CSV table of C-alpha atoms in Angstrom, one decimal:
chain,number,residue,atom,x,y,z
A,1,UNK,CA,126.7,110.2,89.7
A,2,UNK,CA,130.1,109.0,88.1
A,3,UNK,CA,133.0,110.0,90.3
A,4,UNK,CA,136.1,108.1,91.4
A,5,UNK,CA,134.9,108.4,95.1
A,6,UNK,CA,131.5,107.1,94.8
A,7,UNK,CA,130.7,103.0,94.6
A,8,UNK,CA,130.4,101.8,91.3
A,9,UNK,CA,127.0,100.1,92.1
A,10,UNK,CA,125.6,104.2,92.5
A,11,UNK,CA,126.9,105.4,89.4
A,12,UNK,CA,123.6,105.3,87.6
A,13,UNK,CA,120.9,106.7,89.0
A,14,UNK,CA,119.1,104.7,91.2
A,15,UNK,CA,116.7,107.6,92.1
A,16,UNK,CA,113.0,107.1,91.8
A,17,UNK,CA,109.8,109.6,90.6
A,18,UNK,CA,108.5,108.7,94.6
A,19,UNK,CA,111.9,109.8,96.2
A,20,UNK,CA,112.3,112.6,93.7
A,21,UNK,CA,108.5,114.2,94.4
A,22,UNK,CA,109.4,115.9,97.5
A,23,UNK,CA,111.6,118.4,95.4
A,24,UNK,CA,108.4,119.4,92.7
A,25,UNK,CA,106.5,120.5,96.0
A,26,UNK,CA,108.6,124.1,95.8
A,27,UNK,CA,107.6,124.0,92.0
A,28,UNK,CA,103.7,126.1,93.0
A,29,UNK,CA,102.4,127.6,95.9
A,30,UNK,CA,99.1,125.5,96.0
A,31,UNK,CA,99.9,122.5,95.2
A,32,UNK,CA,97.9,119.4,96.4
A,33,UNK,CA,99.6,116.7,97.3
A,34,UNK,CA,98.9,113.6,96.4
A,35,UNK,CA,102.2,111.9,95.6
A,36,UNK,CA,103.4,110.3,99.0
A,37,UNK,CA,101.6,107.9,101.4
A,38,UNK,CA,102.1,110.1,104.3
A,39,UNK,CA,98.4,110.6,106.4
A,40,UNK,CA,97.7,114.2,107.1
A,41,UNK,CA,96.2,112.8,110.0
A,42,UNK,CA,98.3,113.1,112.8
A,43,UNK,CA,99.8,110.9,115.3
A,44,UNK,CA,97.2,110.4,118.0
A,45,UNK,CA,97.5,113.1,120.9
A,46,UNK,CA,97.6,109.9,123.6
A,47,UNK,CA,99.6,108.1,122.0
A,48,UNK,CA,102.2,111.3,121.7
A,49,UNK,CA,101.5,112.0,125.5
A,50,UNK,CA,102.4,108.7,126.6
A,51,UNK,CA,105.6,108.3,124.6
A,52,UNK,CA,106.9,111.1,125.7
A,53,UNK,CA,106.2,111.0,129.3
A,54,UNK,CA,107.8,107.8,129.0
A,55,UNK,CA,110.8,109.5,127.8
A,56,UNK,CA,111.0,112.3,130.7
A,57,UNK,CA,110.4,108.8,132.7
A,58,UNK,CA,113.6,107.2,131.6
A,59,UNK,CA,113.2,105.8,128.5
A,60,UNK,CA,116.0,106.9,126.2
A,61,UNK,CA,118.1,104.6,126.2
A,62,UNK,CA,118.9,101.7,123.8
A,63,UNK,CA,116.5,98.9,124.2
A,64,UNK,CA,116.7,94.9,124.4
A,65,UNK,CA,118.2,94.2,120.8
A,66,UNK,CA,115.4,91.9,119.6
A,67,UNK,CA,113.1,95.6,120.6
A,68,UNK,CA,111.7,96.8,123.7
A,69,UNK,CA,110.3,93.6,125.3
A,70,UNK,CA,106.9,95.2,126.2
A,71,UNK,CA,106.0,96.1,122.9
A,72,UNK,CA,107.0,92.4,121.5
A,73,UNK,CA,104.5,91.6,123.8
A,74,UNK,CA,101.9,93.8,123.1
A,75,UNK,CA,102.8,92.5,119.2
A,76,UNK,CA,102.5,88.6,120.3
A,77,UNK,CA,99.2,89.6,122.1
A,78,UNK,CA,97.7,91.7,119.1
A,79,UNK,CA,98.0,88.6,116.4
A,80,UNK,CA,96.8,86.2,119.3
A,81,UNK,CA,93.3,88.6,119.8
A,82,UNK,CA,93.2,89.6,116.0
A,83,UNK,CA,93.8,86.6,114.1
A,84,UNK,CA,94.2,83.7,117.0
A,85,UNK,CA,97.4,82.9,115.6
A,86,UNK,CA,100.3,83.4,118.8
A,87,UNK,CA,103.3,84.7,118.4
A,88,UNK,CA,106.5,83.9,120.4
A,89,UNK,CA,108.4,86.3,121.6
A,90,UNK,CA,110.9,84.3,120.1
A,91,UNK,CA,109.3,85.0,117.0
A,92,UNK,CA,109.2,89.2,117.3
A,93,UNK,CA,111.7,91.8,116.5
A,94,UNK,CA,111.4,95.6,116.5
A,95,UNK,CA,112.9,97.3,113.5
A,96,UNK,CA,113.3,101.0,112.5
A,97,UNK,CA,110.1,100.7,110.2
A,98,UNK,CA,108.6,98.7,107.8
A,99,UNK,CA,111.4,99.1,104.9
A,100,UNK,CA,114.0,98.6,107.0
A,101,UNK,CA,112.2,95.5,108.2
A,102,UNK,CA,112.2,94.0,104.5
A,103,UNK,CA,116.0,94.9,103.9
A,104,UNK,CA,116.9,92.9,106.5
A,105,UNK,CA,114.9,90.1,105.9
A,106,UNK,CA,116.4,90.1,102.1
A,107,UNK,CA,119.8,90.2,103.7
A,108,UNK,CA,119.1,87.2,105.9
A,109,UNK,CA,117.8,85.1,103.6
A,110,UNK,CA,119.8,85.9,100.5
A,111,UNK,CA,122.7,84.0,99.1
A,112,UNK,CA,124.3,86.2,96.1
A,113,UNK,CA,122.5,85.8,93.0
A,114,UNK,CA,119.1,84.1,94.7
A,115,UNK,CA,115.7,85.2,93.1
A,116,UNK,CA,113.0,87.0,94.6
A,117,UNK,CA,110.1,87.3,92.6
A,118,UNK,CA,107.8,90.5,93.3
A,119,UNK,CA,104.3,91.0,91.6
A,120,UNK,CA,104.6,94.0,89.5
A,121,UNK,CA,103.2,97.0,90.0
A,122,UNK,CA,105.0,96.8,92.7
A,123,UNK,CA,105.9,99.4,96.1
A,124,UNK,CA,108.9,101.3,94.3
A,125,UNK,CA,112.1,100.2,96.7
A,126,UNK,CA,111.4,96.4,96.5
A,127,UNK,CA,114.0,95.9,93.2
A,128,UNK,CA,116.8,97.9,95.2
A,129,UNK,CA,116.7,96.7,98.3
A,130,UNK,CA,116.7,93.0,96.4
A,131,UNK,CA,119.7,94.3,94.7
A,132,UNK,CA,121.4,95.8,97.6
A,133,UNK,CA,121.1,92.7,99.3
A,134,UNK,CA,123.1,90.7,96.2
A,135,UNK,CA,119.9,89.4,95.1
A,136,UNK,CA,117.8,89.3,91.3
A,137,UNK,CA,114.3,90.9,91.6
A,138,UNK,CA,111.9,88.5,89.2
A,139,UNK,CA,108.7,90.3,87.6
A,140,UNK,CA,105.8,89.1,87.8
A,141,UNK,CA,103.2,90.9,85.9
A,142,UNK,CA,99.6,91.7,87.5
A,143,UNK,CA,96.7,93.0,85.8
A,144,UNK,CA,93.7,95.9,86.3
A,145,UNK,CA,91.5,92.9,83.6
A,146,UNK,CA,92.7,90.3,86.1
A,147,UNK,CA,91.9,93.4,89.0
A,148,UNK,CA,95.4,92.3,89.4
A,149,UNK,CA,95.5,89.6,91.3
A,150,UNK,CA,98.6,87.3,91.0
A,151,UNK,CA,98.0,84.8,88.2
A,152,UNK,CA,98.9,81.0,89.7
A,153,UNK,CA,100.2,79.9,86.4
A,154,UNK,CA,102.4,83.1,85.7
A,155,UNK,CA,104.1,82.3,89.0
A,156,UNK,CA,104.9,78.8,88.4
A,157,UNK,CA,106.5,80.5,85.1
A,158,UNK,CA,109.1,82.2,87.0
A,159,UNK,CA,110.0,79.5,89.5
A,160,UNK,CA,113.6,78.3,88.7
A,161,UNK,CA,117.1,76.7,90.7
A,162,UNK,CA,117.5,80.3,92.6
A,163,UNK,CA,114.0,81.3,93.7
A,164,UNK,CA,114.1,82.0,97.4
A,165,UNK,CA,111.2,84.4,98.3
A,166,UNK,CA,108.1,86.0,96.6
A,167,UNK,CA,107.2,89.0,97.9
A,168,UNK,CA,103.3,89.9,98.4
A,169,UNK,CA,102.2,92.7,99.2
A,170,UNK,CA,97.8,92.9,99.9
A,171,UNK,CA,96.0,95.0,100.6
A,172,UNK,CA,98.7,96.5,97.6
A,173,UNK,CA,100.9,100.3,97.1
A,174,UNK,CA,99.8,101.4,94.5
A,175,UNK,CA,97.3,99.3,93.0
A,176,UNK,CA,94.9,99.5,96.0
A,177,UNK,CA,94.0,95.3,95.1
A,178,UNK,CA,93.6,92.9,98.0
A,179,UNK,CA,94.4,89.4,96.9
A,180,UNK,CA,91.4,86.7,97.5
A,181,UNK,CA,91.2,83.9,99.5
A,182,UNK,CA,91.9,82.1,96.5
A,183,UNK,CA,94.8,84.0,95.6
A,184,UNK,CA,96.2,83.5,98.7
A,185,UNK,CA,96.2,80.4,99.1
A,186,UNK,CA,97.5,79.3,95.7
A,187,UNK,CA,100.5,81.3,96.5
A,188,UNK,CA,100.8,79.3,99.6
A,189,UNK,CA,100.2,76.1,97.8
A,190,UNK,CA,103.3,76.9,94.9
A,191,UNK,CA,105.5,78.2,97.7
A,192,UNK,CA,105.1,75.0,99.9
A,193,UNK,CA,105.4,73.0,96.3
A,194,UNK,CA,108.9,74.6,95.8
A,195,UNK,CA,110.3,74.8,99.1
A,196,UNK,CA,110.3,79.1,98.7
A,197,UNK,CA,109.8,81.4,101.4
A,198,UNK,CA,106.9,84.2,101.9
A,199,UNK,CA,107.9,87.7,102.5
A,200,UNK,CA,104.3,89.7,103.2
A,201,UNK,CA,104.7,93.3,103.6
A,202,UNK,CA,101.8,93.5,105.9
A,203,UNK,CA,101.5,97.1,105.9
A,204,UNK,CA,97.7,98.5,105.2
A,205,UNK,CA,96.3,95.3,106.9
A,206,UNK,CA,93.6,97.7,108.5
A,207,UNK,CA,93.2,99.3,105.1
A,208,UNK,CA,91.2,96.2,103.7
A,209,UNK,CA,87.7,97.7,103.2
A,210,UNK,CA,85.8,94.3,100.8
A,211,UNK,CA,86.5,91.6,103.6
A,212,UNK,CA,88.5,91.3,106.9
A,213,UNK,CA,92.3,91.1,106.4
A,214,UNK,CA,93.9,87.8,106.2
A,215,UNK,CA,97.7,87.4,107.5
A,216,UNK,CA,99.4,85.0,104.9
A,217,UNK,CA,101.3,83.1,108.1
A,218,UNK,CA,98.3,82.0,109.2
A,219,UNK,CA,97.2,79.6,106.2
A,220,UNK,CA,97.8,75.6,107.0
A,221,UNK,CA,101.7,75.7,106.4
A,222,UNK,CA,102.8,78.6,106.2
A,223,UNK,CA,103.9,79.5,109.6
A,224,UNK,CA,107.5,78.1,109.0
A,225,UNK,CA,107.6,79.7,105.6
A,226,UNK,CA,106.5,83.2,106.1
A,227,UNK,CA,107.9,85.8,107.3
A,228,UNK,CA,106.0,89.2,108.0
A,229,UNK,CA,106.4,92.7,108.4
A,230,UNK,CA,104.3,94.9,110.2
A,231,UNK,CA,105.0,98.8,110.6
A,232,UNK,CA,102.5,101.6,112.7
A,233,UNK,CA,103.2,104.6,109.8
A,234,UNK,CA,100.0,104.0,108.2
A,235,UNK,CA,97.6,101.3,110.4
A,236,UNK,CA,98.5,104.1,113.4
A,237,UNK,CA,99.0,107.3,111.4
A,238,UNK,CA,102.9,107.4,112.6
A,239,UNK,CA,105.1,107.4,109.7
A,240,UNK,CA,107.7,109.7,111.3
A,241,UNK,CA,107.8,107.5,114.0
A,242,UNK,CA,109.7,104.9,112.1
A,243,UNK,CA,108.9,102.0,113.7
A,244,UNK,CA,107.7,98.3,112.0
A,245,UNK,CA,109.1,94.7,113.1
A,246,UNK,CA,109.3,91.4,112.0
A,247,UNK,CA,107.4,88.1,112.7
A,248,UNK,CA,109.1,84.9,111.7
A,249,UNK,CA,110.7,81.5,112.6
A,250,UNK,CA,113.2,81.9,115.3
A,251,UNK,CA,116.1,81.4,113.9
A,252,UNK,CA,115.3,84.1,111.2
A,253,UNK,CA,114.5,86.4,113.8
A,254,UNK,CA,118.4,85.8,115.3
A,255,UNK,CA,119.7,86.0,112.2
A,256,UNK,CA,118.5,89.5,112.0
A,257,UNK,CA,119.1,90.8,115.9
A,258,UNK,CA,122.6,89.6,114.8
A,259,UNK,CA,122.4,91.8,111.2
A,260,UNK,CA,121.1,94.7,112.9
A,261,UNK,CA,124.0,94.8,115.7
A,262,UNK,CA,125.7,96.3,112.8
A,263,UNK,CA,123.1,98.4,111.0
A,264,UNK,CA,121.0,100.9,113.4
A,265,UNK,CA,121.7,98.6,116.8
A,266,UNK,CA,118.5,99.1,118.3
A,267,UNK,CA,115.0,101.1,116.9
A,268,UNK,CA,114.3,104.3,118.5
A,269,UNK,CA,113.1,103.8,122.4
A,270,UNK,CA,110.6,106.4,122.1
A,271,UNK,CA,109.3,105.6,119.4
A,272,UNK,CA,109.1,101.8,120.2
A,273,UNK,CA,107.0,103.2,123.3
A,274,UNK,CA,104.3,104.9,121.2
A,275,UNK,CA,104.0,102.0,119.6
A,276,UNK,CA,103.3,99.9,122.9
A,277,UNK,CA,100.4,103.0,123.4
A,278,UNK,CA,99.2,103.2,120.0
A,279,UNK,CA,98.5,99.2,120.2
A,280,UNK,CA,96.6,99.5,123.5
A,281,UNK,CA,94.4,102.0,122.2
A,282,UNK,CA,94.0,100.4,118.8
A,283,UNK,CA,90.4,100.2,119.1
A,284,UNK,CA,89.7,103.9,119.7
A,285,UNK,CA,92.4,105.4,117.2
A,286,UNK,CA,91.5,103.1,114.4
A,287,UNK,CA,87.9,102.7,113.2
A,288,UNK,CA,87.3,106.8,112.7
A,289,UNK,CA,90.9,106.9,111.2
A,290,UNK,CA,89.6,104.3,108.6
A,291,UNK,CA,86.5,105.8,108.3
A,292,UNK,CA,87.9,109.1,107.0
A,293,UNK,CA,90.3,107.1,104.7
A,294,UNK,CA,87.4,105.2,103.2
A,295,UNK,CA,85.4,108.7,102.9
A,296,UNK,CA,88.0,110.2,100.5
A,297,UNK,CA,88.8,107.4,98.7
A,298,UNK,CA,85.0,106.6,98.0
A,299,UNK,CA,84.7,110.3,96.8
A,300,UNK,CA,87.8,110.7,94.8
A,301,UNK,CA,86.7,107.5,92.8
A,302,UNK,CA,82.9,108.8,92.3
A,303,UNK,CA,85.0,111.5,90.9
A,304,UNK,CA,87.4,110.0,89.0
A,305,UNK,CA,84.1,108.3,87.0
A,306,UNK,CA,83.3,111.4,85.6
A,307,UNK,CA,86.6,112.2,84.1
A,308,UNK,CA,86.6,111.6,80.5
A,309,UNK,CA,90.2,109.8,79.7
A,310,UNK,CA,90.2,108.7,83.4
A,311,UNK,CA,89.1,105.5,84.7
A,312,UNK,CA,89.5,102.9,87.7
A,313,UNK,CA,88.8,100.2,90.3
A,314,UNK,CA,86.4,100.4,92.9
A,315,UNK,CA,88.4,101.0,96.0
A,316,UNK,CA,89.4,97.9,97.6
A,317,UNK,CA,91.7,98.2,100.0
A,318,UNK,CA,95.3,100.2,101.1
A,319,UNK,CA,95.1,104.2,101.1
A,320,UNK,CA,95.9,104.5,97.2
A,321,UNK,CA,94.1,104.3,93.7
A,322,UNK,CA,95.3,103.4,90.4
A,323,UNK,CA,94.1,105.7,87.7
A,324,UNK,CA,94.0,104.4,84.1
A,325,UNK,CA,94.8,107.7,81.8
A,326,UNK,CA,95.5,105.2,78.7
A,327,UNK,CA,92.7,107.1,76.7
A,328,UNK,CA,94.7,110.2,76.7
A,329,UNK,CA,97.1,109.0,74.4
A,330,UNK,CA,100.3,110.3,76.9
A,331,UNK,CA,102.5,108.5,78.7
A,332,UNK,CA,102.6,108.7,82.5
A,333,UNK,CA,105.0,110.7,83.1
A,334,UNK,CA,103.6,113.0,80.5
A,335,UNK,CA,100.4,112.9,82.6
A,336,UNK,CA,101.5,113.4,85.5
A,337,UNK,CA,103.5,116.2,84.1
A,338,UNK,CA,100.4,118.0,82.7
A,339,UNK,CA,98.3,117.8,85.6
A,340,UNK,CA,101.5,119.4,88.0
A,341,UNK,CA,101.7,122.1,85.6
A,342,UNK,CA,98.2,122.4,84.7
A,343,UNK,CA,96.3,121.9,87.8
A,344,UNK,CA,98.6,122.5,90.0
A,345,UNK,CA,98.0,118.9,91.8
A,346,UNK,CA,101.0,116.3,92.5
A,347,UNK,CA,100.3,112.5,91.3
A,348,UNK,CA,103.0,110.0,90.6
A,349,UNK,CA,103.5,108.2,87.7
A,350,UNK,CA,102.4,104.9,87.5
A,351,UNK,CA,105.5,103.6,85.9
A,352,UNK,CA,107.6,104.5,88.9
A,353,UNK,CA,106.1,100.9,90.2
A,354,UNK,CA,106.9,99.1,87.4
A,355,UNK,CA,106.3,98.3,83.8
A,356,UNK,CA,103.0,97.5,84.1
A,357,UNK,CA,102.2,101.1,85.6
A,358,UNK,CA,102.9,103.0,82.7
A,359,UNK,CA,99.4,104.2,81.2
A,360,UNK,CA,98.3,104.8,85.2
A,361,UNK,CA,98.8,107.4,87.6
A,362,UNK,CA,98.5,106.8,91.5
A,363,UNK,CA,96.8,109.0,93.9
A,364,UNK,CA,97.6,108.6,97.7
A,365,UNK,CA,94.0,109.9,99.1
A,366,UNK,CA,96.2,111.5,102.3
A,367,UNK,CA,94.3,114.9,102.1
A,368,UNK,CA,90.8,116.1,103.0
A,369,UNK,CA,88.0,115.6,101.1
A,370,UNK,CA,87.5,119.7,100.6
A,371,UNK,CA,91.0,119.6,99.3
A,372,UNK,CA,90.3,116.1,97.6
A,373,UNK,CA,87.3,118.3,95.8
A,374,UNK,CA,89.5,121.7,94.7
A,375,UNK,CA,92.0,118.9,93.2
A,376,UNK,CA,89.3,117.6,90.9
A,377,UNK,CA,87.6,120.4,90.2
A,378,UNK,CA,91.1,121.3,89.1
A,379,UNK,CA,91.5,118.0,86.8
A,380,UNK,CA,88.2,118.0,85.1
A,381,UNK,CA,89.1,121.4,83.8
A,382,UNK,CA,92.1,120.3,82.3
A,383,UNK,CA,91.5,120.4,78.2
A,384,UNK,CA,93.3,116.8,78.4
A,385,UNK,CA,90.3,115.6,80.3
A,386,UNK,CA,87.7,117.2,78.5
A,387,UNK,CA,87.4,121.2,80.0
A,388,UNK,CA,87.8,124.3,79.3
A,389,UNK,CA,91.3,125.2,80.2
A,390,UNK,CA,90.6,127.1,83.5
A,391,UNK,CA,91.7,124.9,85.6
A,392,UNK,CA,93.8,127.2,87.9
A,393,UNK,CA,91.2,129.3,89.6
């Protein structure tokens, strides 16, 4: 909006088709909602018990400013048992979740006009918060023929004077693609080459369904080089919880305690102590949790196969998949138009992540599999993908 009281840098629209979904809910009464990454599971009832007794307990107050110092623990003691790779304390800070974790790493890091190059399609905020931070977001393009992995020779492409980071993102929003082994570690190999830094937005690591999860800091030099964030809204269903941290070299992690002083302070106390909880019962809340994710994603793909004018992936890993509607001749907004209005059911366009999302849709599988089924009965009789135009029952 242009008006004399608002910045400059706002006067163009910075709004995207994710922030702006929330508003087409209103639009039917039974819609199905398949736009936001937001778990209809809920937030474990022990988990929620603890917390809050912790609260009547005391704990409502503003924490240690690197985070609670339990839960940094727990953190530390979690990558030690999960991927034998310890943490300092040092090395740990508690944000106010998983995006606000990346801004301030961005604005740590970045001088104005340093590069950050992003694989595209990409999570939506990533080119923003770059932006907001005085930095240039760099493309780099990804593939459904390369089952969009990042392409070693691509990257090199974009390396110049001002690269600073590359963002990764695996298992990925909103392709669903988890980067090899050998993927991986060419990354690691250019960014040691050029001196760059590794941002991993490590936030579906439990979501990697082909082969175990493997945190980028833990390849042969990359500890000094990486830095990661972690949040609990999706690995622990608690995405109103806002809660994610940080792991890094020290000195990054000071830089940012010293950034945040003047942002949010400290995360919420509560909610850092359902995280200490949802950690210690990991191994209870998780595997059915996953197991229910990897039901509905499994079905809605089997699904999906039948669609004339649809196609995709095999699920691989995060709680999304990427639909290719390319044989229908529309665009993506103009599909996922068409199937609001038609069939009642809420997608997002796939360009909302980038150029090289337009011709796909993406489907966050965050609702049961009955409703998961009513959705696609609704799609396949859609005349655009082949029915008889009754697709509202």
């Amino acid at each position: 909006m242009k008006h004399r009281f608002i910045s400059k840098r706002y006067w163009n629209s910075i709004a995207t088709a994710m922030g702006e979904s929330s508003s087409l809910l209103a639009e039917y009464d039974d819609i199905i909602n398949f736009s936001l990454g937001d778990p209809d599971i809920t937030t474990d009832e022990r988990v929620i018990k603890a917390a809050f007794e912790d609260a009547v307990n005391g704990h409502t107050h503003y924490t240690d400013f690197f985070g609670d110092n339990e839960l940094r623990r727990e953190i530390c003691s979690y990558f030690t048992e999960e991927y034998q790779f310890p943490v300092k304390i040092e090395e740990c800070m508690i944000t106010t979740s998983g995006c606000h974790a990346m801004w301030l790493a961005l604005e740590a890091i970045l001088d104005d006009g340093d590069e950050v190059i992003i694989h595209e399609p990409y999570f939506t905020p990533y080119p923003q918060q770059i932006r907001l931070t005085r930095g240039k977001p760099v493309v780099l393009e990804t593939y459904e023929s390369e089952n969009f992995q990042v392409d070693p020779d691509r990257l090199r492409a974009l390396i110049s004077n001002r690269t600073k980071a590359i963002v990764i993102n695996t298992p990925n929003n909103p392709t669903g693609t988890c980067f090899s082994s050998e993927t991986m570690a060419s990354i690691a190999e250019i960014a040691k080459a050029h001196d760059l830094l590794i941002i991993a937005d490590d936030i579906y690591t439990k979501f990697s369904y082909e082969a175990p999860f493997i945190p980028m800091a833990t390849l042969e030099g990359m500890r000094e080089r990486t830095i990661t964030i972690g949040s609990f809204s999706k690995d622990y269903a608690m995405t109103g919880w806002r809660i994610g941290y940080v792991i890094a070299p020290d000195y990054i992690i000071q830089t940012i305690k010293d950034i945040n002083e003047n942002n949010v302070f400290t995360a919420p106390s509560v909610s850092q102590r359902a995280a200490v909880h949802a950690l210690r019962h990991r191994d209870s809340i998780q595997p059915p949790m996953i197991a229910e994710y990897q039901k509905r994603i499994q079905y809605a793909y089997e699904r999906i196969c039948q669609i004339p004018g649809m196609s995709v992936l095999p699920p691989r890993g995060s709680l999304y998949l990427f639909v290719n509607i390319k044989a229908t001749g529309l665009s993506s907004e103009e599909a996922a138009r068409r199937i609001l209005e038609e069939a009642h059911v809420l997608v997002l366009p796939g360009n909302a992540f980038g150029g090289c999302g337009e011709g796909y849709v993406r489907l966050a599988m965050t609702v049961s599999v009955e409703k998961t089924k009513e959705a696609f009965d609704r799609i396949a009789a859609m005349p655009l993908f082949g029915g008889n135009g009754n697709s509202i029952q």
